[in-house]
Amino acid sequence: MQLLHAPCSSTLAFHSSTSQPKGRKLFVEPINDTSFSSQRHLKLARLWYNNSTIVPKAAPSQAVVPEVASKTAETDVLKALSQIIDPDFGTDIVSCGFVKDLNVIKDSGEVSFRLELTTPACPVKDMFEKKAHEVVTALPWVQKVKVTMSAQPARPVFAGNLPAGLRTISNVVAVSSCKGGVGKSTVAVNLAYTLAGMGARVGIFDADVYGPSLPTMVSPENRLLEMNPEKRTIIPTEYMGVKLVSFGFAGQGRAIMRGPMVSGVIDQLLTTTEWGELDYLVIDMPPGTGDIQLTLCQVVPLTAAVIVTTPQKLAFIDVAKGVRMFSKLKVPCVAVVENMCHFDADGKRYYPFGRGSGSQVVQQFGIPHLFELPIRPTLSASGDSGVPEVVSDPQGEVSRAFQELGVCVVQQCAKIRQQVSTAVTYDKSMKAIRVKVPESDEEFFLHPATVRRNDRSAQSVDEWTGEQKLQYTDIPEDIEPEDIRPMGNYAVSISWPDGFNQIAPYDQLQMIERLVDVPQLMHP
């Protein structure tokens, strides 16, 4: 293999794909097994969104079920299920690892299996269950199919050095505006209860110590946080199945303290709380881009961010600062919510505050998902009544908008987790490290010894003089990584046989010499 120098610079941008069209059904194209040269090509079976449905097979004319070898039967079932493509990952559900506990009873023609999805709030879980049942039932020897739906245990992509309370949280979503008064807390609370209504386990963390909004917007019976004296941890309060933590529930009201003290309070509230297993923790970020915001982003690995703005130009200026902050911290912004956009009267739609702030954020920063919230007296009143709008009026226009936002957040978080977990892997047969940076179409391979020699930590490079302490000959050519794990959205941790744990940012990996003449069979 030859070495090829990478480009001198690389720009990492996060772009989200749009959600799938609504109101359509899935049609599974018939697959001729002989037309595929390998199992890999079988994954390319396509799903079309149209108004067609699978035609059920006729009932068998005889009750005798033919003998089917167990291994062959399982292969038939997996081939049938591989026709179903996850619309977010673009890969069949078998390759995604969703099919679990497959059991085939050949004598009676009974098949049972479990589909373990990435989140219980998956917007297409009903479709998966229906289509899985249909494609397996269509097999000629199958008489009975049992499909069980479940979700993966709640866990972050990287739980290495996280505080104990955060190790069972799958996704952390920041709702930010960097400007006060735009409805950020309203969006955070209604988004959280929308996700809960979709079947997810959800928590809300109100990070605004100076002016906590959560105690006003929800009405839990217990309005004080409790302490676990044995574990010295915080027990969150709860309202309608959503766990809540806010400085306003600490019995202190609003804080009057300096910045460093506030950062410490936020750190304690967030990391010592017994959150339990959560699919989504929604963080209501305080306004600004200072110490408090940076502390939050560094303490907890944020999966994604939702940006809230209003139509005014002044709001856009402050929101742009927040988007740039998240970009530097490698946190992808997945959606923009433009609040107080318009109202309808006399058969017309009026825009009292102008138009364009939300679309300007989308165009300038490449965030493709824009959601507009109307001016509704009920939305404002629900924030004061203690009952979120999506709970009090689940069929209203506002609730429909939040439902679309919830689906977007679920889909984008799943895509981000999938991309991060497979961004850097080691191929033992090829003895090369494969790199595919999230939201990038580029894939390349690196020699393990080259990656190890390019470590820039204090153990390899003198921090004061910049002198290289790690010598070329210190690393054997045949060294292989023992383990590769993601660290948030920006780097991986690589464990080597010599006991060294290397932190390798994506930006650094893109600058290392690459392997060329990679065998074509390695590419999908």
Coordinates of N, CA, C and O in Angstrom, one line a residue, residues 321-398:
K321 N -24.5 33.8 16.9 CA -23.4 33.5 17.9 C -23.5 32.1 18.5 O -22.5 31.4 18.7
G322 N -24.7 31.8 18.8 CA -25.0 30.4 19.4 C -24.7 29.3 18.5 O -24.1 28.3 18.8
V323 N -25.1 29.5 17.2 CA -24.8 28.5 16.2 C -23.3 28.3 16.0 O -22.8 27.1 15.9
R324 N -22.6 29.4 16.0 CA -21.1 29.3 15.8 C -20.5 28.6 17.0 O -19.5 27.9 16.9
M325 N -21.0 28.9 18.2 CA -20.5 28.2 19.4 C -20.7 26.7 19.3 O -19.7 26.0 19.6
F326 N -21.8 26.3 19.0 CA -22.1 24.8 18.8 C -21.2 24.2 17.7 O -20.7 23.1 17.9
S327 N -21.0 25.0 16.7 CA -20.1 24.5 15.6 C -18.7 24.3 16.1 O -18.1 23.2 15.7
K328 N -18.2 25.2 16.9 CA -16.8 25.0 17.4 C -16.7 23.9 18.3 O -15.7 23.2 18.4
L329 N -17.8 23.6 19.1 CA -17.8 22.5 20.0 C -18.2 21.2 19.4 O -18.4 20.2 20.1
K330 N -18.4 21.2 18.0 CA -18.8 20.0 17.3 C -20.1 19.4 17.7 O -20.3 18.2 17.7
V331 N -21.0 20.3 18.0 CA -22.4 19.9 18.3 C -23.3 20.2 17.1 O -23.5 21.4 16.8
P332 N -23.9 19.3 16.4 CA -24.7 19.6 15.2 C -26.0 20.2 15.6 O -26.7 19.8 16.5
C333 N -26.3 21.3 14.9 CA -27.7 22.0 15.1 C -28.6 21.3 14.1 O -28.4 21.4 12.9
V334 N -29.7 20.7 14.6 CA -30.5 19.8 13.7 C -31.8 20.5 13.3 O -32.5 20.1 12.3
A335 N -32.2 21.6 14.0 CA -33.4 22.3 13.6 C -33.4 23.7 14.1 O -32.8 24.1 15.1
V336 N -34.2 24.6 13.4 CA -34.4 26.0 13.8 C -35.9 26.1 14.0 O -36.7 25.8 13.2
V337 N -36.3 26.7 15.2 CA -37.7 27.0 15.5 C -37.9 28.5 15.5 O -37.2 29.2 16.3
E338 N -38.7 29.0 14.6 CA -39.0 30.4 14.5 C -40.3 30.7 15.2 O -41.4 30.3 14.7
N339 N -40.2 31.3 16.4 CA -41.4 31.5 17.3 C -42.1 32.8 16.9 O -41.4 33.7 16.4
M340 N -43.3 32.9 17.2 CA -44.1 34.1 17.1 C -44.1 34.6 15.6 O -43.9 35.8 15.4
C341 N -44.3 33.7 14.7 CA -44.1 34.0 13.3 C -45.3 34.8 12.7 O -45.1 35.8 12.1
H342 N -46.5 34.3 12.9 CA -47.7 34.8 12.2 C -48.9 34.5 13.0 O -48.9 33.8 14.0
F343 N -50.0 35.2 12.6 CA -51.3 34.8 13.1 C -52.3 35.0 11.9 O -52.1 35.7 10.9
D344 N -53.4 34.3 12.0 CA -54.5 34.3 10.9 C -55.7 35.1 11.4 O -56.1 34.9 12.5
A345 N -56.2 36.0 10.5 CA -57.4 36.7 10.8 C -58.0 37.2 9.5 O -57.3 37.5 8.6
D346 N -59.3 37.1 9.5 CA -60.1 37.5 8.3 C -59.7 36.8 7.1 O -59.7 37.3 6.0
G347 N -59.3 35.5 7.3 CA -58.9 34.7 6.1 C -57.6 35.0 5.6 O -57.2 34.5 4.5
K348 N -56.8 35.8 6.3 CA -55.4 36.2 5.8 C -54.4 35.8 6.9 O -54.7 35.7 8.1
R349 N -53.2 35.7 6.5 CA -52.1 35.4 7.4 C -51.2 36.7 7.5 O -50.8 37.2 6.5
Y350 N -51.0 37.1 8.7 CA -50.2 38.3 9.0 C -48.9 38.0 9.7 O -48.8 37.1 10.5
Y351 N -47.9 38.7 9.3 CA -46.5 38.6 9.9 C -46.2 39.9 10.6 O -45.5 40.8 10.0
P352 N -46.6 40.1 11.8 CA -46.4 41.4 12.5 C -45.0 41.8 12.8 O -44.6 43.0 12.9
F353 N -44.1 40.8 12.9 CA -42.7 41.1 13.2 C -41.7 40.9 12.0 O -40.5 40.8 12.2
G354 N -42.3 40.8 10.8 CA -41.5 40.6 9.6 C -41.2 39.2 9.4 O -41.8 38.3 10.1
R355 N -40.4 38.9 8.4 CA -40.1 37.5 8.0 C -38.6 37.4 7.7 O -37.9 38.4 7.4
G356 N -38.1 36.2 7.9 CA -36.7 35.9 7.4 C -35.7 35.5 8.4 O -34.6 35.0 8.0
S357 N -35.9 35.8 9.7 CA -34.8 35.4 10.6 C -34.5 33.9 10.6 O -33.4 33.5 10.5
G358 N -35.6 33.1 10.7 CA -35.4 31.7 10.7 C -34.8 31.1 9.4 O -33.8 30.3 9.4
S359 N -35.3 31.6 8.3 CA -34.8 31.1 7.0 C -33.4 31.6 6.8 O -32.6 30.9 6.2
Q360 N -33.0 32.8 7.4 CA -31.6 33.3 7.3 C -30.7 32.4 8.0 O -29.6 32.1 7.5
V361 N -31.1 31.9 9.2 CA -30.2 31.0 9.9 C -30.1 29.7 9.1 O -29.0 29.1 9.0
V362 N -31.1 29.2 8.6 CA -31.1 27.9 7.8 C -30.1 28.1 6.6 O -29.3 27.2 6.3
Q363 N -30.3 29.2 5.9 CA -29.5 29.4 4.7 C -28.0 29.6 5.0 O -27.1 29.1 4.3
Q364 N -27.7 30.4 6.0 CA -26.4 30.8 6.3 C -25.6 29.7 7.0 O -24.4 29.5 6.7
F365 N -26.3 28.8 7.8 CA -25.5 27.8 8.5 C -25.9 26.4 8.0 O -25.4 25.4 8.6
G366 N -26.7 26.2 7.0 CA -26.9 24.9 6.4 C -27.8 24.0 7.3 O -27.5 22.8 7.3
I367 N -28.7 24.6 8.1 CA -29.6 23.7 8.9 C -30.9 23.6 8.2 O -31.7 24.6 8.1
P368 N -31.2 22.4 7.6 CA -32.3 22.3 6.7 C -33.7 22.3 7.2 O -34.6 22.4 6.5
H369 N -33.8 22.1 8.6 CA -35.1 21.9 9.2 C -35.6 23.2 9.8 O -35.0 23.6 10.8
L370 N -36.6 23.8 9.3 CA -37.2 25.0 9.9 C -38.6 24.8 10.3 O -39.4 24.3 9.5
F371 N -39.0 25.2 11.5 CA -40.3 25.0 12.0 C -40.8 26.4 12.5 O -40.1 27.0 13.2
E372 N -42.0 26.7 12.0 CA -42.6 28.0 12.4 C -43.7 27.8 13.4 O -44.6 27.0 13.1
L373 N -43.7 28.6 14.4 CA -44.8 28.5 15.5 C -45.6 29.8 15.3 O -45.1 30.9 15.3
P374 N -46.9 29.6 15.3 CA -47.8 30.8 15.2 C -47.9 31.6 16.5 O -47.5 31.1 17.6
I375 N -48.5 32.8 16.5 CA -48.8 33.5 17.7 C -50.1 33.0 18.2 O -51.1 33.2 17.5
R376 N -50.1 32.4 19.3 CA -51.4 31.9 19.9 C -51.5 32.3 21.3 O -50.6 32.0 22.1
P377 N -52.6 32.9 21.7 CA -52.8 33.3 23.1 C -52.7 32.1 24.1 O -52.2 32.1 25.2
T378 N -53.2 30.9 23.5 CA -53.2 29.7 24.4 C -51.8 29.2 24.7 O -51.5 28.6 25.7
L379 N -50.9 29.4 23.7 CA -49.5 29.0 23.9 C -48.8 29.8 25.0 O -48.1 29.2 25.9
S380 N -49.1 31.1 25.0 CA -48.6 31.9 26.1 C -49.2 31.6 27.4 O -48.6 31.5 28.5
A381 N -50.5 31.4 27.4 CA -51.3 31.1 28.6 C -50.8 29.8 29.2 O -50.8 29.6 30.5
S382 N -50.5 28.8 28.4 CA -50.1 27.4 28.9 C -48.8 27.5 29.6 O -48.6 26.8 30.6
G383 N -48.0 28.5 29.2 CA -46.7 28.6 29.9 C -46.8 29.2 31.3 O -46.0 29.0 32.2
D384 N -48.0 29.9 31.5 CA -48.2 30.4 32.9 C -49.1 29.5 33.7 O -49.1 29.6 34.9
S385 N -49.8 28.6 33.1 CA -50.8 27.8 33.8 C -50.2 26.5 34.4 O -50.8 25.9 35.3
G386 N -49.0 26.2 33.9 CA -48.3 25.0 34.5 C -48.7 23.7 33.7 O -48.3 22.6 34.1
V387 N -49.4 23.8 32.6 CA -49.7 22.7 31.7 C -49.2 23.0 30.3 O -49.7 23.9 29.7
P388 N -48.3 22.3 29.8 CA -47.8 22.5 28.4 C -48.9 22.5 27.4 O -49.8 21.7 27.5
E389 N -48.7 23.3 26.3 CA -49.7 23.3 25.3 C -50.0 22.0 24.6 O -51.1 21.6 24.3
V390 N -48.9 21.2 24.4 CA -49.0 19.9 23.7 C -49.8 18.9 24.6 O -50.3 17.9 24.1
V391 N -49.9 19.2 25.9 CA -50.7 18.3 26.8 C -52.1 18.8 26.8 O -53.1 18.0 26.8
S392 N -52.3 20.1 26.9 CA -53.7 20.7 27.1 C -54.5 20.6 25.8 O -55.7 20.5 25.8
D393 N -53.8 20.7 24.6 CA -54.4 20.7 23.3 C -53.6 19.8 22.3 O -53.0 20.4 21.4
P394 N -53.6 18.5 22.5 CA -52.8 17.6 21.7 C -53.1 17.6 20.2 O -52.3 17.1 19.4
Q395 N -54.3 18.1 19.8 CA -54.7 18.0 18.4 C -54.6 19.4 17.7 O -54.9 19.5 16.6
G396 N -54.1 20.4 18.4 CA -54.1 21.8 17.9 C -53.0 22.0 16.9 O -52.1 21.2 16.7
E397 N -53.0 23.2 16.3 CA -52.0 23.6 15.4 C -50.6 23.6 16.0 O -49.6 23.1 15.4
V398 N -50.5 24.1 17.2 CA -49.2 24.2 17.9 C -48.7 22.8 18.1 O -47.5 22.5 17.9

